[in-house]
XYZ file of C-alpha atoms in Angstrom:
526
model
C 36.892 25.825 -7.286
C 40.479 24.735 -6.773
C 41.484 26.219 -10.125
C 39.909 29.547 -9.156
C 41.659 29.394 -5.789
C 45.056 28.879 -7.389
C 44.414 31.758 -9.798
C 43.428 34.074 -6.894
C 46.465 33.060 -4.857
C 48.811 33.542 -7.774
C 47.337 36.945 -8.614
C 47.511 38.264 -5.062
C 51.009 36.951 -4.559
C 52.117 38.644 -7.764
C 50.547 41.891 -6.556
C 52.874 42.080 -3.520
C 55.733 44.403 -4.448
C 59.130 42.850 -4.362
C 61.687 44.259 -1.909
C 64.695 46.273 -3.094
C 67.227 44.030 -1.465
C 67.638 40.345 -0.691
C 66.772 40.821 3.004
C 63.368 42.305 2.112
C 62.726 39.454 -0.275
C 63.493 36.925 2.487
C 61.118 38.706 4.870
C 58.338 38.826 2.285
C 58.447 35.083 1.588
C 56.808 33.945 4.901
C 54.081 36.557 4.450
C 53.449 35.319 0.949
C 53.140 31.737 2.210
C 50.823 32.789 5.048
C 48.620 34.809 2.719
C 48.431 31.916 0.265
C 47.403 29.518 3.058
C 44.632 31.856 4.262
C 43.225 32.278 0.763
C 43.319 28.510 0.188
C 41.361 27.927 3.416
C 38.724 30.470 2.428
C 38.332 28.912 -0.999
C 38.299 25.280 0.235
C 35.847 25.865 3.109
C 32.700 25.902 0.921
C 33.903 22.821 -0.923
C 34.364 20.902 2.325
C 30.915 21.964 3.520
C 29.456 20.780 0.240
C 31.201 17.406 0.572
C 29.727 16.753 4.036
C 27.796 13.445 4.285
C 24.403 13.733 5.973
C 23.758 11.178 8.712
C 20.279 9.651 8.427
C 18.865 7.063 10.802
C 16.825 4.061 9.712
C 14.651 1.650 11.694
C 13.458 -1.790 10.576
C 9.965 -1.512 9.127
C 9.296 -3.535 5.986
C 8.604 -2.457 3.254
C 9.677 1.078 4.183
C 13.143 0.343 5.578
C 14.725 -3.096 5.824
C 17.716 -5.259 4.993
C 17.471 -7.671 2.067
C 20.388 -10.065 1.689
C 22.527 -7.672 3.733
C 21.669 -4.610 1.618
C 19.604 -1.721 2.980
C 16.569 -0.945 0.841
C 12.910 -0.074 1.148
C 10.357 2.463 0.044
C 11.708 5.330 2.184
C 15.354 4.416 1.650
C 15.178 4.420 -2.155
C 13.092 7.581 -2.276
C 15.468 9.489 -0.001
C 18.477 8.302 -1.980
C 16.884 9.580 -5.186
C 15.966 12.913 -3.552
C 19.455 13.376 -2.105
C 21.100 12.671 -5.470
C 18.833 15.198 -7.143
C 19.668 17.746 -4.417
C 23.406 17.159 -4.829
C 23.819 15.754 -1.318
C 25.100 12.441 0.030
C 23.271 10.531 2.759
C 24.639 7.745 4.943
C 22.102 5.582 6.796
C 22.741 4.488 10.375
C 20.528 1.923 12.186
C 18.651 3.473 15.094
C 15.294 3.039 16.808
C 12.453 5.358 15.834
C 12.136 7.320 19.081
C 15.921 7.541 19.748
C 16.325 8.770 16.161
C 13.844 11.599 16.664
C 15.663 12.670 19.835
C 19.060 12.482 18.131
C 17.907 14.651 15.214
C 16.363 17.227 17.553
C 19.608 17.336 19.575
C 21.805 17.645 16.472
C 23.529 14.253 16.877
C 21.908 13.063 13.621
C 21.109 15.154 10.571
C 17.862 13.785 9.187
C 15.053 11.300 9.843
C 12.865 9.882 7.069
C 9.128 9.249 6.899
C 8.098 11.666 9.682
C 4.595 13.195 9.910
C 4.599 16.918 10.742
C 2.786 18.311 13.775
C 2.787 21.745 15.386
C 4.919 20.491 18.266
C 7.414 18.800 15.952
C 7.629 21.889 13.715
C 9.254 23.688 16.648
C 11.957 21.021 16.964
C 12.726 20.074 13.363
C 13.067 21.665 9.935
C 10.645 19.797 7.647
C 10.914 19.316 3.915
C 7.942 19.169 1.605
C 6.039 15.841 1.851
C 7.587 13.239 -0.445
C 4.976 10.476 0.003
C 1.892 9.544 2.025
C 1.259 6.749 4.489
C -2.117 5.078 3.998
C -3.755 3.806 7.176
C -6.672 1.386 6.814
C -9.220 -0.281 9.054
C -8.798 -4.089 8.964
C -11.879 -6.135 9.858
C -12.960 -9.761 9.593
C -13.855 -10.842 6.077
C -17.454 -10.064 5.177
C -17.877 -7.352 7.829
C -16.562 -4.371 5.865
C -19.690 -3.920 3.737
C -21.705 -2.481 6.644
C -19.171 0.298 7.276
C -20.219 3.363 5.276
C -17.471 5.852 6.139
C -14.411 6.543 3.979
C -12.093 8.746 6.079
C -10.921 9.447 9.609
C -13.749 11.888 10.379
C -16.294 9.282 9.322
C -14.619 6.655 11.516
C -14.678 8.995 14.511
C -18.421 9.665 13.988
C -19.097 5.936 13.600
C -17.257 5.097 16.819
C -19.182 7.791 18.694
C -22.517 6.311 17.559
C -21.790 2.569 17.603
C -20.951 1.792 21.215
C -20.349 -1.905 20.521
C -17.447 -1.632 18.067
C -14.083 -2.439 19.675
C -11.097 -0.784 17.980
C -7.492 -1.937 17.990
C -4.735 0.673 17.600
C -0.955 0.886 17.828
C 0.155 1.961 21.304
C 1.254 5.610 21.424
C 0.483 6.211 17.739
C -1.281 9.336 16.438
C -3.492 9.175 13.356
C -3.202 12.958 12.792
C -6.926 13.541 12.884
C -8.184 15.561 15.859
C -11.633 13.916 16.316
C -10.215 10.392 15.953
C -7.192 10.992 18.207
C -9.448 12.645 20.804
C -11.797 9.656 20.798
C -8.932 7.176 21.145
C -7.419 9.136 24.055
C -10.746 9.660 25.859
C -10.826 7.929 29.272
C -14.597 7.452 28.994
C -14.320 4.744 26.329
C -12.271 2.305 28.386
C -12.455 -1.188 26.932
C -13.560 -0.072 23.454
C -10.058 0.944 22.342
C -7.334 -1.638 22.827
C -3.692 -0.674 22.135
C -1.127 -3.206 20.890
C 2.607 -3.006 20.339
C 2.470 -4.494 16.823
C 0.075 -5.355 14.003
C 0.525 -9.105 14.433
C -1.034 -8.848 17.904
C -3.970 -6.913 16.495
C -4.523 -9.549 13.782
C -4.586 -12.349 16.353
C -7.017 -10.386 18.548
C -9.259 -9.709 15.548
C -9.398 -13.385 14.574
C -10.022 -14.377 18.189
C -12.991 -11.994 18.415
C -11.377 -9.733 21.022
C -11.669 -6.651 18.770
C -13.859 -5.817 15.759
C -11.248 -3.973 13.698
C -7.904 -2.240 13.972
C -6.049 0.637 12.318
C -2.725 -0.067 10.613
C -0.381 1.205 7.909
C -1.552 -0.518 4.766
C 1.659 -1.929 3.256
C 3.194 -3.106 6.531
C 0.042 -4.855 7.713
C -0.438 -6.499 4.296
C 2.954 -8.189 4.659
C 2.055 -9.437 8.133
C -1.353 -10.682 6.948
C 0.378 -12.648 4.195
C 3.022 -14.093 6.534
C 0.337 -15.227 9.005
C -1.764 -16.787 6.239
C -4.768 -14.647 7.212
C -5.562 -13.159 3.788
C -8.741 -15.248 3.418
C -10.046 -14.291 6.870
C -9.608 -10.509 6.989
C -10.279 -7.569 4.662
C -9.898 -3.809 4.471
C -12.887 -1.600 5.208
C -13.551 1.041 2.512
C -11.697 3.728 4.456
C -8.355 5.493 3.964
C -6.416 7.830 6.259
C -3.697 9.662 4.299
C -0.773 10.981 6.350
C 1.854 13.149 4.572
C 5.434 12.133 5.365
C 8.427 14.487 5.369
C 12.160 14.553 5.891
C 12.846 15.955 9.362
C 16.181 17.809 9.526
C 18.122 18.904 12.567
C 17.784 22.714 12.816
C 21.481 22.938 13.689
C 22.502 21.067 10.539
C 20.297 22.169 7.700
C 20.672 25.566 6.045
C 17.877 27.343 4.169
C 19.795 26.725 0.927
C 20.087 22.964 1.600
C 16.426 22.692 2.576
C 15.511 24.566 -0.598
C 17.528 22.097 -2.689
C 15.744 19.141 -1.060
C 12.335 20.750 -1.617
C 13.171 21.454 -5.264
C 14.347 17.843 -5.695
C 11.095 16.514 -4.194
C 9.013 18.683 -6.512
C 11.023 17.653 -9.584
C 10.965 13.902 -8.802
C 7.238 14.093 -8.071
C 6.510 15.820 -11.373
C 8.590 13.439 -13.503
C 7.079 10.353 -11.805
C 10.301 9.029 -10.239
C 8.843 8.819 -6.715
C 5.689 7.134 -8.043
C 7.785 4.515 -9.830
C 9.727 3.779 -6.649
C 6.459 3.497 -4.700
C 5.046 1.111 -7.301
C 8.133 -1.093 -7.134
C 7.511 -1.836 -3.456
C 3.723 -1.740 -3.533
C 2.976 -4.098 -6.420
C 4.474 -7.288 -4.930
C 2.491 -6.784 -1.731
C -0.810 -6.346 -3.568
C -0.016 -9.261 -5.873
C 0.882 -11.450 -2.902
C -2.461 -10.682 -1.278
C -4.206 -11.544 -4.558
C -2.570 -14.963 -4.846
C -2.992 -15.920 -1.199
C -6.464 -17.309 -1.836
C -7.255 -20.998 -1.987
C -8.154 -20.764 -5.682
C -4.576 -19.839 -6.552
C -3.171 -22.639 -4.403
C -5.403 -25.068 -6.326
C -3.928 -23.741 -9.577
C -0.390 -24.211 -8.308
C -1.144 -27.748 -7.128
C -2.726 -28.566 -10.491
C 0.303 -27.274 -12.363
C 2.740 -29.144 -10.120
C 0.838 -32.434 -10.465
C 0.536 -32.024 -14.264
C 4.242 -31.337 -14.615
C 5.235 -34.202 -12.317
C 2.894 -36.511 -14.261
C 4.617 -35.536 -17.509
C 8.000 -36.338 -16.000
C 6.827 -39.655 -14.571
C 5.319 -40.764 -17.912
C 8.477 -39.741 -19.784
C 10.564 -41.770 -17.318
C 8.303 -44.780 -17.796
C 8.501 -44.650 -21.589
C 12.293 -44.421 -21.384
C 12.597 -47.322 -18.923
C 13.949 -45.321 -15.977
C 14.002 -46.639 -12.420
C 11.552 -45.446 -9.768
C 14.200 -43.171 -8.256
C 15.060 -41.851 -11.706
C 11.386 -41.146 -12.343
C 11.200 -39.111 -9.146
C 14.288 -37.110 -10.150
C 12.898 -36.438 -13.635
C 9.472 -35.476 -12.257
C 11.123 -33.097 -9.748
C 13.148 -31.480 -12.539
C 10.020 -31.138 -14.640
C 7.874 -29.569 -11.931
C 10.438 -27.479 -10.057
C 13.392 -26.594 -12.295
C 11.730 -23.527 -13.814
C 10.956 -22.059 -10.405
C 14.430 -22.859 -9.093
C 16.040 -21.152 -12.097
C 13.806 -18.127 -11.598
C 14.690 -17.856 -7.900
C 18.408 -18.148 -8.668
C 18.179 -15.414 -11.294
C 16.572 -12.895 -8.936
C 18.447 -14.023 -5.795
C 15.401 -15.297 -3.904
C 16.421 -17.468 -0.942
C 15.420 -19.912 0.338
C 14.291 -21.333 -2.969
C 10.517 -21.513 -3.449
C 10.492 -25.305 -3.673
C 12.101 -25.428 -0.204
C 9.738 -22.907 1.401
C 6.721 -25.215 1.211
C 7.220 -29.007 1.407
C 3.755 -29.539 -0.103
C 5.038 -29.430 -3.689
C 7.821 -31.968 -3.130
C 5.237 -34.203 -1.485
C 2.953 -33.793 -4.505
C 5.785 -34.726 -6.861
C 6.659 -37.825 -4.863
C 2.982 -38.785 -4.556
C 2.374 -38.377 -8.295
C 5.309 -40.628 -9.176
C 4.193 -43.278 -6.690
C 0.608 -43.181 -8.008
C 1.820 -43.586 -11.619
C 4.127 -46.437 -10.578
C 1.299 -48.175 -8.659
C -1.168 -47.772 -11.520
C 1.254 -49.155 -14.093
C 2.099 -52.163 -11.964
C -1.539 -52.654 -11.048
C -2.484 -52.656 -14.732
C 0.215 -55.247 -15.404
C -1.288 -57.504 -12.709
C -4.833 -57.074 -14.041
C -3.947 -57.512 -17.704
C -5.735 -60.546 -19.135
C -7.738 -61.229 -15.954
C -11.516 -61.364 -15.721
C -14.027 -58.807 -16.851
C -12.486 -55.893 -14.865
C -9.492 -55.740 -17.146
C -11.823 -55.766 -20.182
C -13.801 -52.761 -18.981
C -10.707 -50.820 -18.010
C -9.300 -51.486 -21.464
C -12.543 -50.337 -23.087
C -12.528 -47.062 -21.126
C -8.904 -46.467 -22.029
C -9.585 -47.082 -25.734
C -12.610 -44.753 -25.695
C -10.604 -42.001 -24.054
C -7.796 -42.381 -26.535
C -10.187 -42.227 -29.503
C -11.579 -38.930 -28.246
C -8.206 -37.774 -26.934
C -10.004 -36.886 -23.696
C -7.034 -37.920 -21.593
C -4.713 -35.746 -23.678
C -6.971 -32.709 -23.528
C -7.484 -33.159 -19.790
C -3.737 -33.240 -19.260
C -3.182 -30.227 -21.542
C -5.872 -28.251 -19.737
C -4.309 -29.016 -16.338
C -0.905 -28.099 -17.713
C -2.296 -24.809 -19.086
C -3.743 -23.970 -15.660
C -0.336 -24.567 -14.140
C 1.231 -22.380 -16.824
C -1.144 -19.539 -15.942
C -0.456 -19.837 -12.221
C 3.294 -19.932 -12.834
C 3.107 -16.861 -15.059
C 1.444 -14.740 -12.382
C 3.755 -16.115 -9.699
C 6.778 -15.206 -11.816
C 5.592 -11.601 -12.183
C 4.921 -11.403 -8.443
C 8.390 -12.642 -7.504
C 10.068 -10.384 -10.060
C 8.382 -7.351 -8.506
C 9.063 -8.552 -4.994
C 12.779 -9.008 -5.595
C 13.074 -5.557 -7.161
C 13.784 -6.870 -10.635
C 13.289 -4.679 -13.670
C 9.584 -4.920 -14.518
C 9.726 -5.085 -18.296
C 12.912 -7.137 -18.351
C 13.032 -9.650 -15.570
C 9.278 -9.835 -15.018
C 8.550 -11.662 -18.242
C 11.773 -13.689 -18.044
C 10.856 -14.943 -14.570
C 7.467 -15.993 -15.884
C 8.914 -17.560 -19.007
C 11.236 -19.762 -16.954
C 8.238 -21.528 -15.424
C 7.239 -22.977 -18.792
C 10.591 -24.708 -18.677
C 8.484 -27.304 -16.929
C 5.729 -29.629 -18.161
C 6.953 -31.527 -21.178
C 10.096 -29.469 -21.746
C 12.424 -30.958 -19.221
C 11.355 -34.587 -19.534
C 11.780 -34.311 -23.298
C 15.214 -32.803 -22.876
C 16.345 -35.321 -20.302
C 14.740 -38.445 -21.706
C 15.367 -37.843 -25.409
C 18.896 -36.566 -25.352
C 18.263 -32.798 -25.518
C 15.239 -32.554 -27.818
C 12.709 -30.042 -26.463
C 9.654 -30.216 -28.762
C 7.781 -27.278 -27.228
C 10.726 -24.975 -27.839
C 10.992 -26.023 -31.482
C 7.407 -26.563 -32.630
C 5.058 -25.626 -29.781
C 3.531 -22.313 -28.699
C 4.223 -22.612 -24.989
C 6.811 -20.309 -23.467
C 5.491 -17.531 -25.691
C 2.162 -17.725 -23.836
C 3.851 -16.914 -20.524
C 5.806 -14.032 -22.047
C 2.695 -12.503 -23.645
C 0.533 -12.607 -20.530
C 3.274 -11.646 -18.075
C 3.944 -8.566 -20.212
C 0.224 -7.816 -20.330
C -0.135 -8.084 -16.540
C 3.006 -6.016 -15.942
C 1.884 -3.340 -18.414
C -1.488 -3.048 -16.689
C 0.089 -2.705 -13.250
C 2.557 -0.094 -14.451
C -0.164 1.859 -16.271
C -2.284 2.049 -13.113
C 0.716 3.073 -11.045
C 0.869 3.278 -7.240
C -2.802 4.320 -7.061
C -3.943 0.783 -7.905
C -6.117 -0.940 -5.315
C -6.299 -4.579 -4.268
C -9.788 -4.818 -5.807
C -8.196 -4.099 -9.199
C -5.254 -6.454 -8.789
C -7.268 -9.612 -8.110
C -9.316 -9.390 -11.359
C -6.122 -8.627 -13.299
C -4.524 -11.793 -11.897
C -7.586 -13.875 -12.803
C -7.673 -12.436 -16.323
C -3.967 -13.246 -16.788
C -4.487 -16.857 -15.665
C -7.564 -17.345 -17.868
C -5.752 -15.673 -20.752
C -2.865 -18.121 -20.429
C -5.241 -21.109 -20.394
C -7.294 -19.924 -23.372
C -4.230 -18.970 -25.410
C -2.489 -22.274 -24.714
C -5.564 -24.383 -25.526
C -6.201 -22.367 -28.711
C -2.573 -22.913 -29.732
C -3.082 -26.667 -29.351
C -6.447 -26.709 -31.120
C -5.280 -24.670 -34.118
C -1.677 -25.933 -34.153
C -0.195 -22.464 -33.826
C 3.492 -22.219 -34.572
C 5.782 -19.652 -32.993
C 7.981 -17.357 -35.114
C 10.986 -19.314 -36.330
C 14.605 -18.336 -36.768
C 14.806 -19.749 -40.282
């Protein structure tokens, strides 16, 4: 543009006839300068308009819009950034409350708001883009009570509420679900006491568990995070119902031009067709679904088993090497926790997982103390009475059948499976690259068990990394789980995620035990 402007200025200046005397030439010079300045302004004006940064407000609502380690991210934020880049526009996000943001955009003080449902009243105040994603609202009920609910959409819920006069519904105060029958029922003064508004989902969860309501409506991803944080995943469930609400970009009518709105609409269509928006949605949706899947008690048992097996390996290695009790605790802690610490450091997850829950440090300490007590107790019993004889006989029998070894290996394999799934979950949750960091985060957990005690106690020798088929198991099954999640895309449901997690854990256990039974060897460098 600037090159064209200079060419136009030069051509027009050259077209002005020169005066016949020096006085005329002096008079023509200011006119030439003025004309050049006017042409430059006309040429530069479109460029400056194009370079204008759009002001967009954001409000804290994880996982849609939130700060992570001081950086703004989220489902809406990343989608809008991708759309703006495709449209050739730049967007700057400014923190602002939801309702003040809507007023500021309508008044022209802000340019655009993200994640806004369109209504007839709002269409008169804002210029809406095409929908770029959908909110999914669900009905959350106490576990075991969803099976009796036979409806699958908002109309069905409205009919159910009209017929069942005992069901008490929790809603978000002042929120519309964009379904006329349902919104009419909620606003009806004749159903006082059956609809109970709350300012947040956490309040609704507490009321549900206390028996004050029988179910409540909530945005699926946001409420899943709150359910996980409150530890209520085993006590609540989703009813088989979905309310889809299209979300748009709402522009200030005084800011947006038809051409700009057309560019945004074209960008939304293009990024929808090539799958970019689906991939962004999956990146924020998968960790939430995975977290819900591993919140059950069965997964906690797996984690405890793995931690105890790893700590036991470290304690036994310390004993064989003649370490002190304190040294045994340090070695056991390295064995059980170093892989997870390394993983958290790689993806920037703070506080570290081992510090989030003191249970695992307590398990490590308890395992070391139990091993120490058993060894010293055996030393006291050695050579005394019949008890020592029978204990020795049991120990010999177990060693002949290698039952103790297989029991330990099985427990260790369970821990490996749990760590593999946990690594994939954390990789997704921290926004790491799925096919890169996902399997690396899982593979760092196998840097536990017998790896670290061997390295520390035998001067750097790590048998499982030279002869065993161990870390490879985590890589194989983390890739398999990640590939399945990515193939299903953002349409995957929680009912599909839980079986996938179980299959990955069982696959790790079976693969690891088969590797031990058949003495599998990994591919070697030479």
